[in-house]
Amino acid sequence: MVVRSYNDELKYLEKINNYCWRIKIGFQPNMKVEGCFYVNSALEKLMLEELRNACRPGMVGGFLPGVKQIANVAALPGIVGKSVGLPDVHSGYGFAIGNMAAFDMNDPVSIVSPGGVGFDINCGVRLLRTNLWEKDVLPVKEQLAQSLFDHIPVGVGSKGIIPMNAHDLEEALEMGMDWSLREGYIWAEDKEHCEEYGRMLNADPSTVSMRAKKRGLPQLGTLGAGNHYAEIQIVDEIYDKWAACKMGIEEKGQVCVMIHSGSRGFGHQVATDALVQMEKAMKRDNIETNDRQLACARIHSEEGQNYLKSMAAAANFAWVNRSSMTFLSRQAFAKQFEMSPDDLDMHVIYDVSHNIAKVEEHLVDGKPKTLLVHRKGSTRAFPPGHPLIPVDYQLTGQPVLIGGTMGTCSYVLTGTETGMEQTFGSTCHGAGRALSRAKSRRNLDYTEVLRKLDSMGISIRVASPKLVMEEAPESYKNVTDVVNTCHAAGISNKCIKLRPIAVIKG
Amino acid sequence: MFKRKLSALQYPQCDFVNGKDETEFRKVIVWLEENKIKKYKPESRPISDIKSSNWKKSFEQYKKDVCCPVKSDTLIELDWFINLALQKEYIQNKSKYEKHSLEILKSPNTPNVVPDNPLDHLDFGSKDFENGVKAIAQMLQILSHPDPLITLKAISKLICNRLNNNAIKNPEDYVIKGAPFPFEDAIKGYDLGDLVLNKAAKILRLLYIQNLRDLQTKSNELIVSVQSITANPKTDTKLGKVGK
């Protein structure tokens, strides 16, 4: 790594406009393309502060700062366009979380990297609407939170209440949400309102290790820990009435349910297994990267293909997982209100993936190209009229679900043409950490965090309260800053704002 | 008004036609008859004298002679006559336009499927058939297309969607409701450099979306019918375990 003073580093960064910075070639060695990142003035400070800290003499260990990681990704073989940092970007394993990078499928040296997808493969957000209003749920808020908590097991080591055997798991890995549909856990319309229709067709369970399957089997239908949650939310603001109406959101005060979860231990194991394989492949094919954590393999190598097939299986696992929790949430609501989920109009508005790599068609310098788009902590945001978004959203653009942190608001955005041009149809995914987990544990007190939520009128059910400070709003960037930056930069449009009234989490 | 259609017909002052003005209306009708429709022989055109006090009467006769179904609105009348002229123009130059038709552009390799349908034994070219289709179209207030088969398609659509047994029993279920949608402003993403062309493209897009919605609804129905055989969702709370 190049060692430079902070002021020298700044020479490689150029502010293009109020919301976007360019990272020039040379900031890190071997950069094939430029980098860029989207920040407003508040987020910009955090970003540069991180870089300044890393430039102090004697700083070793830990993750590289986000800007450096974006630049390192720009040095990977086969990258096209730009390495893009979204407003919620922060350091992660290899790739920064909030980084989008696309690789040309037809370039034989192009790579796929598990670090560019993340360990929680197909972590994502699903939003269900209801026809209930705030006044209907406030009196039974506690009961409802408890009921959700009873239905959806949470926390590290939790086990699901949907019985499954090894054979069921194999089928679920291959079929994704089609399995949930076949078994009757979800509605036909759910599949329609889900990225990839809830199934990646190239999934191959035979490429997945036994260990991953063993870890995954009991965890289906569980929320997990970390930043995952299920929330009962209230529509707080509608920015785009027409688009909201297309999503079945009519007025402020309508009740929604948001589920944020991923592929649990299964995806983690798939990623870990792949990293081991890729180190070998890198040696064999002489692939050089700036950072050991950027382990990768050529897309068309055996390791690359195996990873893509097993990643697809993990993606399917995550969709089945969110579908099972959709089923359980519907049950919880149905019991509480003694009405069928149908009568409660509990439709899936949309389901997004924010840790995934997908093959997509994009225009690069005016020419159509097939790309492998890595989105890590970044959400796909396709514009109106794109063939891969559901028919109901053809006029509005793809809904983009942005989960806030515990106790803060969440947003629904829509994809735009500008986003398609500038970021290969990608936008932010959430708030993005500002403090590391360890730092949050040191600086915050969990009773204080819980008391604060209570004073905001938010019911909370949590498996491990002592870890709650890791997820406190103070540990994160301000989600409103993040979303406003995306809106102002034009890479997605604000549509709906939601605020939580009940949270369950690990 | 009618600028595009009239300019396609090479009407001399197509930029300034005001169909609501009686004199201009007559002028256009006469020009269309003299140059394009040519229903009457040049020497016997009672409508040629647009200043005649009998003009209205001769026009009514003319309408009967060319089978114009329009009763009241002069603008619709004018449009109908312009369409008739376009149709004549088209038929005259049919071979020229057909070079660009879909059938000819299609690859010659696609097999010619011959469906086994009793209606196929009808003679679609016969005058009888054409008149029959025209008569139904008039009854249903559908504008006729020069190709009676296309008119028939429109008729069949209307009957299938709006005049089936269910629709007649519960018309409110079939008459499309909903808030008006400002499609001209709300659909963005392309500009063909021409207002009218943009509008047409946007309407096409809406129709396409409607088709797609129908297809998706049918797929969903299919899935649901399969679910009635395969679905058996189970939960077992004894399996559940909350983590740490």
Coordinates of N, CA, C and O in Angstrom, one line a residue, chain A residues 215-324:
Chain A
R215 N -25.4 -26.1 8.8 CA -25.7 -24.9 9.5 C -27.0 -24.3 9.1 O -27.7 -23.7 9.9
G216 N -27.3 -24.4 7.8 CA -28.5 -23.7 7.3 C -29.9 -24.4 7.7 O -30.8 -23.7 8.0
L217 N -29.9 -25.7 7.8 CA -31.1 -26.4 7.9 C -32.0 -25.9 9.1 O -33.2 -25.6 8.9
P218 N -31.5 -25.9 10.3 CA -32.4 -25.5 11.4 C -32.7 -24.0 11.4 O -33.6 -23.6 12.1
Q219 N -32.0 -23.2 10.6 CA -32.1 -21.8 10.7 C -33.1 -21.2 9.8 O -33.4 -20.0 9.8
L220 N -33.7 -22.0 8.9 CA -34.7 -21.4 8.0 C -35.9 -20.9 8.8 O -36.4 -21.5 9.7
G221 N -36.3 -19.7 8.4 CA -37.5 -19.1 9.1 C -37.0 -18.4 10.4 O -37.9 -18.1 11.3
T222 N -35.7 -18.1 10.5 CA -35.3 -17.3 11.7 C -34.7 -16.0 11.2 O -34.2 -16.0 10.1
L223 N -34.8 -15.0 12.0 CA -34.4 -13.7 11.6 C -32.9 -13.5 11.7 O -32.3 -12.8 10.9
G224 N -32.2 -14.1 12.7 CA -30.8 -13.9 12.9 C -30.5 -12.8 13.8 O -31.4 -12.3 14.4
A225 N -29.2 -12.4 13.9 CA -28.8 -11.4 14.8 C -28.2 -10.2 14.0 O -28.6 -10.0 12.8
G226 N -27.4 -9.5 14.6 CA -26.7 -8.3 14.0 C -27.8 -7.3 13.7 O -28.6 -7.0 14.5
N227 N -27.7 -6.7 12.5 CA -28.6 -5.6 12.2 C -30.0 -6.1 11.6 O -30.7 -5.3 11.2
H228 N -30.2 -7.4 11.7 CA -31.5 -7.9 11.2 C -32.6 -7.6 12.1 O -32.4 -7.6 13.3
Y229 N -33.8 -7.4 11.5 CA -34.9 -7.1 12.4 C -36.2 -7.3 11.6 O -36.3 -7.4 10.4
A230 N -37.3 -7.4 12.4 CA -38.7 -7.3 11.8 C -39.3 -6.1 12.5 O -39.2 -6.0 13.8
E231 N -39.9 -5.3 11.8 CA -40.5 -4.1 12.4 C -42.0 -3.9 12.0 O -42.3 -4.2 10.8
I232 N -42.8 -3.4 12.9 CA -44.1 -2.9 12.5 C -43.9 -1.4 12.3 O -43.4 -0.7 13.2
Q233 N -44.2 -0.9 11.1 CA -44.0 0.5 10.8 C -45.2 1.2 10.4 O -46.2 0.6 9.9
I234 N -45.2 2.5 10.5 CA -46.3 3.4 10.1 C -45.8 4.3 9.0 O -44.7 4.8 9.1
V235 N -46.6 4.5 8.0 CA -46.3 5.4 6.9 C -46.3 6.8 7.5 O -47.3 7.3 8.1
D236 N -45.1 7.5 7.4 CA -44.9 8.8 8.1 C -45.0 9.9 7.1 O -45.3 11.0 7.5
E237 N -44.6 9.6 5.9 CA -44.6 10.7 4.9 C -44.7 10.1 3.5 O -44.2 9.0 3.3
I238 N -45.4 10.7 2.6 CA -45.5 10.2 1.2 C -44.9 11.3 0.4 O -45.5 12.4 0.3
Y239 N -43.9 11.1 -0.4 CA -43.3 12.1 -1.2 C -43.8 12.0 -2.6 O -43.8 13.0 -3.3
D240 N -44.1 10.7 -3.1 CA -44.5 10.5 -4.4 C -45.8 9.8 -4.4 O -45.9 8.6 -4.3
K241 N -46.9 10.6 -4.4 CA -48.2 10.0 -4.2 C -48.6 8.9 -5.2 O -49.1 7.9 -4.9
W242 N -48.3 9.2 -6.4 CA -48.6 8.3 -7.5 C -47.9 7.0 -7.4 O -48.5 5.9 -7.4
A243 N -46.6 7.0 -7.1 CA -45.8 5.8 -6.9 C -46.3 5.0 -5.7 O -46.4 3.8 -5.7
A244 N -46.5 5.7 -4.6 CA -47.0 5.1 -3.4 C -48.3 4.4 -3.6 O -48.5 3.2 -3.2
C245 N -49.2 5.0 -4.4 CA -50.5 4.4 -4.7 C -50.3 3.1 -5.5 O -51.0 2.1 -5.2
K246 N -49.3 3.1 -6.4 CA -49.1 1.9 -7.1 C -48.6 0.7 -6.2 O -48.7 -0.4 -6.5
M247 N -48.0 1.1 -5.0 CA -47.5 0.1 -4.1 C -48.6 -0.2 -3.0 O -48.4 -1.0 -2.1
G248 N -49.8 0.4 -3.2 CA -50.9 0.1 -2.3 C -50.8 0.9 -1.0 O -51.4 0.6 0.0
I249 N -50.0 2.0 -1.0 CA -49.9 2.9 0.1 C -50.7 4.1 -0.2 O -50.4 4.9 -1.1
E250 N -51.8 4.3 0.6 CA -52.7 5.4 0.3 C -52.5 6.7 1.1 O -52.5 7.8 0.6
E251 N -52.4 6.5 2.4 CA -52.3 7.7 3.3 C -51.3 7.5 4.3 O -50.9 6.4 4.6
K252 N -50.9 8.6 5.0 CA -50.1 8.5 6.1 C -50.8 7.8 7.2 O -52.1 7.9 7.3
G253 N -50.1 7.0 8.0 CA -50.8 6.3 9.1 C -51.0 4.8 8.8 O -51.4 4.0 9.7
Q254 N -50.8 4.4 7.5 CA -51.0 3.0 7.2 C -49.9 2.2 7.8 O -48.8 2.6 7.9
V255 N -50.3 0.9 8.2 CA -49.4 0.1 8.9 C -48.7 -0.9 7.9 O -49.3 -1.5 7.0
C256 N -47.3 -1.0 8.0 CA -46.6 -1.9 7.2 C -45.7 -2.8 8.1 O -45.5 -2.5 9.2
V257 N -45.2 -3.9 7.5 CA -44.3 -4.8 8.2 C -43.0 -4.9 7.4 O -43.1 -5.2 6.2
M258 N -41.9 -4.6 8.0 CA -40.6 -4.7 7.3 C -39.8 -5.8 7.8 O -39.6 -5.9 9.1
I259 N -39.3 -6.7 7.0 CA -38.4 -7.8 7.4 C -37.0 -7.6 6.8 O -36.9 -7.5 5.6
H260 N -36.0 -7.5 7.6 CA -34.6 -7.4 7.1 C -33.9 -8.6 7.6 O -33.6 -8.8 8.8
S261 N -33.5 -9.5 6.6 CA -32.8 -10.7 7.0 C -32.1 -11.2 5.8 O -32.2 -10.7 4.7
G262 N -31.3 -12.3 6.0 CA -30.5 -12.8 4.9 C -30.4 -14.3 4.9 O -31.4 -15.0 5.3
S263 N -29.3 -14.9 4.6 CA -29.2 -16.3 4.4 C -28.5 -17.0 5.6 O -28.1 -18.1 5.6
R264 N -28.4 -16.2 6.8 CA -28.0 -16.8 8.0 C -26.7 -17.5 7.9 O -25.8 -17.1 7.2
G265 N -26.5 -18.6 8.7 CA -25.2 -19.2 8.7 C -24.9 -19.9 7.4 O -23.7 -20.1 7.0
F266 N -25.9 -20.2 6.6 CA -25.7 -20.9 5.4 C -24.9 -20.0 4.4 O -23.9 -20.5 3.9
G267 N -25.3 -18.8 4.2 CA -24.6 -17.9 3.3 C -23.2 -17.6 3.8 O -22.2 -17.6 3.0
H268 N -23.0 -17.5 5.1 CA -21.7 -17.2 5.7 C -20.8 -18.4 5.4 O -19.6 -18.2 5.0
Q269 N -21.3 -19.6 5.5 CA -20.4 -20.8 5.2 C -20.1 -20.9 3.7 O -18.9 -21.2 3.4
V270 N -21.1 -20.6 2.9 CA -20.8 -20.6 1.4 C -19.7 -19.6 1.1 O -18.7 -19.9 0.3
A271 N -19.7 -18.4 1.7 CA -18.7 -17.4 1.4 C -17.4 -17.8 1.9 O -16.3 -17.7 1.2
T272 N -17.3 -18.4 3.1 CA -16.1 -18.8 3.7 C -15.5 -19.9 2.9 O -14.3 -19.9 2.6
D273 N -16.3 -20.9 2.5 CA -15.7 -22.0 1.6 C -15.2 -21.5 0.4 O -14.1 -21.9 -0.1
A274 N -15.9 -20.5 -0.2 CA -15.4 -20.0 -1.5 C -14.1 -19.2 -1.4 O -13.2 -19.3 -2.3
L275 N -13.9 -18.5 -0.3 CA -12.7 -17.7 -0.1 C -11.5 -18.7 -0.1 O -10.4 -18.4 -0.7
V276 N -11.6 -19.8 0.5 CA -10.5 -20.8 0.5 C -10.2 -21.3 -0.9 O -9.0 -21.3 -1.3
Q277 N -11.2 -21.6 -1.7 CA -11.1 -22.0 -3.0 C -10.4 -21.0 -3.9 O -9.5 -21.2 -4.7
M278 N -10.8 -19.7 -3.6 CA -10.3 -18.6 -4.5 C -8.9 -18.3 -4.3 O -8.2 -17.9 -5.2
E279 N -8.4 -18.5 -3.1 CA -7.0 -18.2 -2.8 C -6.1 -19.1 -3.7 O -5.1 -18.7 -4.3
K280 N -6.6 -20.4 -3.8 CA -5.8 -21.3 -4.7 C -5.9 -20.8 -6.2 O -4.9 -20.8 -6.9
A281 N -7.1 -20.5 -6.6 CA -7.3 -20.0 -8.0 C -6.5 -18.8 -8.3 O -5.9 -18.7 -9.4
M282 N -6.3 -17.9 -7.3 CA -5.6 -16.7 -7.6 C -4.1 -17.0 -7.8 O -3.5 -16.4 -8.7
K283 N -3.6 -18.0 -7.1 CA -2.2 -18.4 -7.2 C -2.0 -19.0 -8.6 O -1.1 -18.6 -9.4
R284 N -3.0 -19.9 -9.0 CA -2.8 -20.6 -10.2 C -2.9 -19.6 -11.4 O -2.1 -19.7 -12.4
D285 N -3.9 -18.7 -11.4 CA -4.1 -17.8 -12.6 C -3.3 -16.5 -12.4 O -3.5 -15.6 -13.3
N286 N -2.5 -16.4 -11.4 CA -1.7 -15.2 -11.2 C -2.5 -13.9 -11.2 O -2.3 -13.0 -11.9
I287 N -3.6 -14.0 -10.4 CA -4.4 -12.8 -10.2 C -3.8 -12.0 -9.1 O -3.6 -12.5 -8.0
E288 N -3.6 -10.7 -9.4 CA -3.0 -9.9 -8.3 C -4.0 -8.8 -7.9 O -4.7 -8.2 -8.7
T289 N -4.1 -8.6 -6.6 CA -5.0 -7.6 -6.0 C -4.3 -6.8 -5.0 O -3.2 -7.2 -4.6
N290 N -4.8 -5.6 -4.7 CA -4.1 -4.7 -3.7 C -4.3 -5.2 -2.3 O -3.6 -4.7 -1.4
D291 N -5.3 -6.1 -2.1 CA -5.6 -6.4 -0.7 C -5.9 -7.9 -0.7 O -6.7 -8.4 -1.5
R292 N -5.4 -8.6 0.3 CA -5.6 -10.0 0.4 C -7.1 -10.4 0.6 O -7.6 -11.4 0.1
Q293 N -7.8 -9.4 1.2 CA -9.2 -9.7 1.4 C -10.0 -9.7 0.1 O -11.2 -10.1 0.1
L294 N -9.4 -9.2 -0.9 CA -10.1 -9.2 -2.2 C -10.0 -10.5 -3.0 O -9.9 -10.5 -4.2
A295 N -9.9 -11.6 -2.3 CA -9.8 -12.9 -2.9 C -10.9 -13.0 -4.0 O -12.0 -12.7 -3.8
C296 N -10.5 -13.5 -5.2 CA -11.4 -13.6 -6.3 C -11.0 -14.7 -7.2 O -9.9 -15.3 -7.1
A297 N -11.8 -15.0 -8.2 CA -11.4 -16.0 -9.2 C -12.0 -15.5 -10.5 O -13.0 -14.7 -10.5
R298 N -11.5 -15.9 -11.6 CA -12.0 -15.5 -12.9 C -13.4 -16.1 -13.0 O -13.7 -17.2 -12.6
I299 N -14.3 -15.3 -13.6 CA -15.7 -15.7 -13.7 C -15.9 -17.0 -14.3 O -16.7 -17.9 -13.8
H300 N -15.1 -17.3 -15.4 CA -15.3 -18.5 -16.1 C -14.5 -19.7 -15.6 O -14.5 -20.7 -16.2
S301 N -13.7 -19.4 -14.5 CA -12.9 -20.6 -14.0 C -13.9 -21.5 -13.2 O -15.0 -21.1 -12.9
E302 N -13.4 -22.6 -12.9 CA -14.2 -23.6 -12.1 C -14.6 -23.0 -10.8 O -15.8 -23.1 -10.4
E303 N -13.6 -22.4 -10.1 CA -13.9 -21.8 -8.8 C -15.0 -20.7 -8.9 O -15.9 -20.5 -8.1
G304 N -14.8 -19.8 -10.0 CA -15.7 -18.7 -10.2 C -17.1 -19.2 -10.4 O -18.1 -18.8 -9.8
Q305 N -17.2 -20.2 -11.2 CA -18.6 -20.8 -11.5 C -19.2 -21.5 -10.3 O -20.4 -21.3 -10.0
N306 N -18.3 -22.2 -9.6 CA -18.8 -22.9 -8.4 C -19.3 -21.8 -7.4 O -20.4 -22.0 -6.7
Y307 N -18.6 -20.7 -7.3 CA -19.1 -19.7 -6.3 C -20.4 -19.2 -6.7 O -21.3 -19.0 -6.0
L308 N -20.5 -18.8 -8.1 CA -21.8 -18.2 -8.5 C -22.9 -19.2 -8.3 O -24.0 -18.8 -7.9
K309 N -22.7 -20.5 -8.5 CA -23.8 -21.5 -8.3 C -24.2 -21.6 -6.8 O -25.3 -21.7 -6.5
S310 N -23.1 -21.6 -6.0 CA -23.5 -21.8 -4.6 C -24.0 -20.5 -4.0 O -24.9 -20.5 -3.1
M311 N -23.5 -19.3 -4.5 CA -24.1 -18.0 -4.1 C -25.6 -18.0 -4.4 O -26.4 -17.5 -3.7
A312 N -25.9 -18.5 -5.6 CA -27.3 -18.5 -6.1 C -28.1 -19.4 -5.1 O -29.3 -19.0 -4.8
A313 N -27.5 -20.5 -4.7 CA -28.3 -21.3 -3.7 C -28.5 -20.6 -2.4 O -29.6 -20.7 -1.8
A314 N -27.5 -19.9 -2.0 CA -27.6 -19.1 -0.7 C -28.6 -18.0 -0.9 O -29.4 -17.7 0.0
A315 N -28.7 -17.4 -2.1 CA -29.7 -16.4 -2.4 C -31.1 -17.0 -2.3 O -32.0 -16.4 -1.7
N316 N -31.2 -18.2 -2.9 CA -32.5 -18.8 -2.8 C -32.9 -19.1 -1.3 O -34.0 -19.0 -0.9
F317 N -31.9 -19.5 -0.5 CA -32.1 -19.8 0.9 C -32.6 -18.5 1.6 O -33.6 -18.6 2.3
A318 N -32.0 -17.4 1.2 CA -32.5 -16.1 1.9 C -33.9 -15.8 1.5 O -34.7 -15.4 2.3
W319 N -34.3 -16.1 0.2 CA -35.6 -15.8 -0.2 C -36.6 -16.7 0.5 O -37.7 -16.3 0.9
V320 N -36.3 -18.0 0.6 CA -37.2 -18.9 1.3 C -37.3 -18.4 2.8 O -38.4 -18.4 3.4
N321 N -36.1 -18.0 3.3 CA -36.1 -17.5 4.7 C -37.1 -16.3 4.9 O -37.9 -16.3 5.8
R322 N -36.9 -15.3 4.0 CA -37.8 -14.2 4.2 C -39.3 -14.5 3.9 O -40.2 -14.0 4.5
S323 N -39.5 -15.5 3.0 CA -40.8 -16.0 2.7 C -41.4 -16.7 3.9 O -42.6 -16.5 4.2
S324 N -40.6 -17.5 4.6 CA -41.2 -18.2 5.7 C -41.5 -17.1 6.8 O -42.6 -17.3 7.4

